[in-house]
């Protein structure tokens, strides 16, 4: 069903702008709906275009959904990209802060990406894996590690899963005992401790 | 399609035995197939019973699939249950060893449980959450912690996700640089380090 909201006035957008607009609307819907409930009719109505035009940009509903999840993942990576001019520990802090805040704002989107989306669909699974890898690779890059010990690589990747679990669990609590800052510090200190364990272990 | 394997001779089993047999066959199939490919026809054929009789035990294909995943999760919990008479650190070691070996033997089953299964299906998601919780609760129990600091509870739950990610990543490598024992030690030392971080943090 299409909610009775006024549709956007028909504006001339370039194809690039139109595509970006449709993806933004998709991401926005994903923050309150599961992926399978992101309806083409609703999106094209909000954009003030016909279903047909949407399918011109995304040949099928599935193509649109994959593109929305891909864009959401990129959005997360952009949001958590730390300023490379900061000292490394400050970069870690600002990135973890951005991650926790992103999750708090986009919990449903993130769950779609991490859990919902990572189900038995191999394409969604691939987006999920690429995103986790990209976060791990960025940590290594900022640490200046080009040839990580196998244990260090393993714990950094594992920490991304750890941070997901701890943060989603925290968000699911009605009255979490940990404060936002406490959570951020815990995630940060955990990464440092895990890298120390792995480095000592590999020696 | 039903592979041309001889069907089991029709044996009289008690209902409890029959139910257990069907679940065992399901778990076995799950170790080489995705959940959605665990076929009722094949299972009933292997058990030497009719489809109808299988549906007597499990009203629908979905009920059967859920019961198989539930049984696989219980199987994992049983396999990783450490001897309560061992010292705590020995219990941790034996449990982590059992976990890594279980994963190596039942990789597909485990991926179905962790990833495939944890998709958008709320019932499978619930089994997955319960299993993770049970592992975390057992760790707390064996540590003798009845009223954990919030950070300690968080890192223990997070570590279960960490251990999943690190182990599945290790299993996916063709020639992992970490040995099995190296992986087990890394997981073990990581848990200890994370608990230390959380305990120091909560002070």
PDB file of N, CA, C and O in Angstrom, chain B residues 83-113:
ATOM      1  N   UNK B  83      34.321 -30.477  31.102  1.00  0.00           N
ATOM      2  CA  UNK B  83      34.225 -31.234  32.350  1.00  0.00           C
ATOM      3  C   UNK B  83      34.294 -30.246  33.523  1.00  0.00           C
ATOM      4  O   UNK B  83      35.319 -29.587  33.733  1.00  0.00           O
ATOM      5  N   UNK B  84      33.215 -30.156  34.310  1.00  0.00           N
ATOM      6  CA  UNK B  84      33.191 -29.151  35.383  1.00  0.00           C
ATOM      7  C   UNK B  84      34.213 -29.411  36.486  1.00  0.00           C
ATOM      8  O   UNK B  84      34.440 -28.545  37.331  1.00  0.00           O
ATOM      9  N   UNK B  85      34.834 -30.616  36.476  1.00  0.00           N
ATOM     10  CA  UNK B  85      35.810 -30.912  37.519  1.00  0.00           C
ATOM     11  C   UNK B  85      37.209 -30.399  37.190  1.00  0.00           C
ATOM     12  O   UNK B  85      38.087 -30.387  38.049  1.00  0.00           O
ATOM     13  N   UNK B  86      37.416 -29.981  35.949  1.00  0.00           N
ATOM     14  CA  UNK B  86      38.729 -29.454  35.568  1.00  0.00           C
ATOM     15  C   UNK B  86      38.904 -28.042  36.123  1.00  0.00           C
ATOM     16  O   UNK B  86      37.918 -27.346  36.379  1.00  0.00           O
ATOM     17  N   UNK B  87      40.161 -27.612  36.290  1.00  0.00           N
ATOM     18  CA  UNK B  87      40.376 -26.192  36.645  1.00  0.00           C
ATOM     19  C   UNK B  87      39.806 -25.302  35.525  1.00  0.00           C
ATOM     20  O   UNK B  87      39.744 -25.730  34.359  1.00  0.00           O
ATOM     21  N   UNK B  88      39.414 -24.073  35.880  1.00  0.00           N
ATOM     22  CA  UNK B  88      38.723 -23.198  34.932  1.00  0.00           C
ATOM     23  C   UNK B  88      39.471 -23.022  33.612  1.00  0.00           C
ATOM     24  O   UNK B  88      38.888 -23.115  32.529  1.00  0.00           O
ATOM     25  N   UNK B  89      40.795 -22.789  33.678  1.00  0.00           N
ATOM     26  CA  UNK B  89      41.531 -22.550  32.438  1.00  0.00           C
ATOM     27  C   UNK B  89      41.593 -23.810  31.567  1.00  0.00           C
ATOM     28  O   UNK B  89      41.608 -23.716  30.351  1.00  0.00           O
ATOM     29  N   UNK B  90      41.613 -24.961  32.212  1.00  0.00           N
ATOM     30  CA  UNK B  90      41.582 -26.219  31.435  1.00  0.00           C
ATOM     31  C   UNK B  90      40.208 -26.404  30.792  1.00  0.00           C
ATOM     32  O   UNK B  90      40.090 -26.928  29.685  1.00  0.00           O
ATOM     33  N   UNK B  91      39.177 -25.990  31.492  1.00  0.00           N
ATOM     34  CA  UNK B  91      37.825 -26.070  30.916  1.00  0.00           C
ATOM     35  C   UNK B  91      37.728 -25.186  29.674  1.00  0.00           C
ATOM     36  O   UNK B  91      37.178 -25.589  28.652  1.00  0.00           O
ATOM     37  N   UNK B  92      38.289 -23.982  29.791  1.00  0.00           N
ATOM     38  CA  UNK B  92      38.253 -23.065  28.650  1.00  0.00           C
ATOM     39  C   UNK B  92      38.978 -23.690  27.466  1.00  0.00           C
ATOM     40  O   UNK B  92      38.456 -23.732  26.352  1.00  0.00           O
ATOM     41  N   UNK B  93      40.180 -24.207  27.739  1.00  0.00           N
ATOM     42  CA  UNK B  93      40.954 -24.825  26.671  1.00  0.00           C
ATOM     43  C   UNK B  93      40.188 -25.963  26.007  1.00  0.00           C
ATOM     44  O   UNK B  93      40.076 -26.026  24.781  1.00  0.00           O
ATOM     45  N   UNK B  94      39.635 -26.857  26.803  1.00  0.00           N
ATOM     46  CA  UNK B  94      38.982 -28.025  26.191  1.00  0.00           C
ATOM     47  C   UNK B  94      37.720 -27.608  25.440  1.00  0.00           C
ATOM     48  O   UNK B  94      37.386 -28.171  24.398  1.00  0.00           O
ATOM     49  N   UNK B  95      37.060 -26.575  25.927  1.00  0.00           N
ATOM     50  CA  UNK B  95      35.850 -26.126  25.258  1.00  0.00           C
ATOM     51  C   UNK B  95      36.184 -25.452  23.920  1.00  0.00           C
ATOM     52  O   UNK B  95      35.518 -25.692  22.903  1.00  0.00           O
ATOM     53  N   UNK B  96      37.235 -24.649  23.924  1.00  0.00           N
ATOM     54  CA  UNK B  96      37.627 -23.977  22.672  1.00  0.00           C
ATOM     55  C   UNK B  96      38.124 -25.017  21.663  1.00  0.00           C
ATOM     56  O   UNK B  96      37.804 -24.942  20.471  1.00  0.00           O
ATOM     57  N   UNK B  97      38.891 -26.004  22.151  1.00  0.00           N
ATOM     58  CA  UNK B  97      39.335 -27.088  21.257  1.00  0.00           C
ATOM     59  C   UNK B  97      38.144 -27.786  20.615  1.00  0.00           C
ATOM     60  O   UNK B  97      38.108 -28.016  19.411  1.00  0.00           O
ATOM     61  N   UNK B  98      37.168 -28.107  21.457  1.00  0.00           N
ATOM     62  CA  UNK B  98      35.988 -28.815  20.948  1.00  0.00           C
ATOM     63  C   UNK B  98      35.235 -27.941  19.941  1.00  0.00           C
ATOM     64  O   UNK B  98      34.725 -28.430  18.926  1.00  0.00           O
ATOM     65  N   UNK B  99      35.195 -26.646  20.198  1.00  0.00           N
ATOM     66  CA  UNK B  99      34.506 -25.716  19.295  1.00  0.00           C
ATOM     67  C   UNK B  99      35.181 -25.684  17.928  1.00  0.00           C
ATOM     68  O   UNK B  99      34.524 -25.829  16.884  1.00  0.00           O
ATOM     69  N   UNK B 100      36.507 -25.526  17.937  1.00  0.00           N
ATOM     70  CA  UNK B 100      37.235 -25.456  16.667  1.00  0.00           C
ATOM     71  C   UNK B 100      37.101 -26.783  15.904  1.00  0.00           C
ATOM     72  O   UNK B 100      36.877 -26.798  14.689  1.00  0.00           O
ATOM     73  N   UNK B 101      37.199 -27.888  16.615  1.00  0.00           N
ATOM     74  CA  UNK B 101      37.080 -29.188  15.947  1.00  0.00           C
ATOM     75  C   UNK B 101      35.659 -29.424  15.426  1.00  0.00           C
ATOM     76  O   UNK B 101      35.465 -29.986  14.349  1.00  0.00           O
ATOM     77  N   UNK B 102      34.676 -28.968  16.189  1.00  0.00           N
ATOM     78  CA  UNK B 102      33.285 -29.095  15.727  1.00  0.00           C
ATOM     79  C   UNK B 102      33.111 -28.320  14.422  1.00  0.00           C
ATOM     80  O   UNK B 102      32.530 -28.819  13.461  1.00  0.00           O
ATOM     81  N   UNK B 103      33.642 -27.102  14.410  1.00  0.00           N
ATOM     82  CA  UNK B 103      33.528 -26.277  13.206  1.00  0.00           C
ATOM     83  C   UNK B 103      34.210 -26.930  12.015  1.00  0.00           C
ATOM     84  O   UNK B 103      33.693 -26.893  10.903  1.00  0.00           O
ATOM     85  N   UNK B 104      35.401 -27.490  12.269  1.00  0.00           N
ATOM     86  CA  UNK B 104      36.134 -28.112  11.175  1.00  0.00           C
ATOM     87  C   UNK B 104      35.341 -29.287  10.597  1.00  0.00           C
ATOM     88  O   UNK B 104      35.315 -29.504   9.392  1.00  0.00           O
ATOM     89  N   UNK B 105      34.665 -30.020  11.465  1.00  0.00           N
ATOM     90  CA  UNK B 105      33.886 -31.184  11.005  1.00  0.00           C
ATOM     91  C   UNK B 105      32.543 -30.803  10.406  1.00  0.00           C
ATOM     92  O   UNK B 105      32.007 -31.509   9.557  1.00  0.00           O
ATOM     93  N   UNK B 106      31.962 -29.749  10.916  1.00  0.00           N
ATOM     94  CA  UNK B 106      30.576 -29.414  10.557  1.00  0.00           C
ATOM     95  C   UNK B 106      30.464 -28.000  10.038  1.00  0.00           C
ATOM     96  O   UNK B 106      29.581 -27.260  10.429  1.00  0.00           O
ATOM     97  N   UNK B 107      31.393 -27.639   9.178  1.00  0.00           N
ATOM     98  CA  UNK B 107      31.451 -26.240   8.759  1.00  0.00           C
ATOM     99  C   UNK B 107      30.125 -25.759   8.156  1.00  0.00           C
ATOM    100  O   UNK B 107      29.623 -24.691   8.519  1.00  0.00           O
ATOM    101  N   UNK B 108      29.573 -26.539   7.241  1.00  0.00           N
ATOM    102  CA  UNK B 108      28.337 -26.100   6.595  1.00  0.00           C
ATOM    103  C   UNK B 108      27.191 -26.000   7.591  1.00  0.00           C
ATOM    104  O   UNK B 108      26.399 -25.062   7.555  1.00  0.00           O
ATOM    105  N   UNK B 109      27.110 -26.998   8.485  1.00  0.00           N
ATOM    106  CA  UNK B 109      26.073 -26.953   9.518  1.00  0.00           C
ATOM    107  C   UNK B 109      26.206 -25.663  10.309  1.00  0.00           C
ATOM    108  O   UNK B 109      25.233 -24.968  10.575  1.00  0.00           O
ATOM    109  N   UNK B 110      27.439 -25.368  10.677  1.00  0.00           N
ATOM    110  CA  UNK B 110      27.656 -24.214  11.519  1.00  0.00           C
ATOM    111  C   UNK B 110      27.337 -22.917  10.788  1.00  0.00           C
ATOM    112  O   UNK B 110      26.732 -22.008  11.343  1.00  0.00           O
ATOM    113  N   UNK B 111      27.740 -22.852   9.519  1.00  0.00           N
ATOM    114  CA  UNK B 111      27.440 -21.643   8.749  1.00  0.00           C
ATOM    115  C   UNK B 111      25.918 -21.492   8.623  1.00  0.00           C
ATOM    116  O   UNK B 111      25.388 -20.393   8.734  1.00  0.00           O
ATOM    117  N   UNK B 112      25.225 -22.617   8.443  1.00  0.00           N
ATOM    118  CA  UNK B 112      23.755 -22.543   8.408  1.00  0.00           C
ATOM    119  C   UNK B 112      23.229 -21.952   9.699  1.00  0.00           C
ATOM    120  O   UNK B 112      22.294 -21.153   9.715  1.00  0.00           O
ATOM    121  N   UNK B 113      23.851 -22.364  10.799  1.00  0.00           N
ATOM    122  CA  UNK B 113      23.372 -21.902  12.105  1.00  0.00           C
ATOM    123  C   UNK B 113      23.712 -20.432  12.313  1.00  0.00           C
ATOM    124  O   UNK B 113      22.877 -19.625  12.710  1.00  0.00           O
TER     125      UNK B 113
END
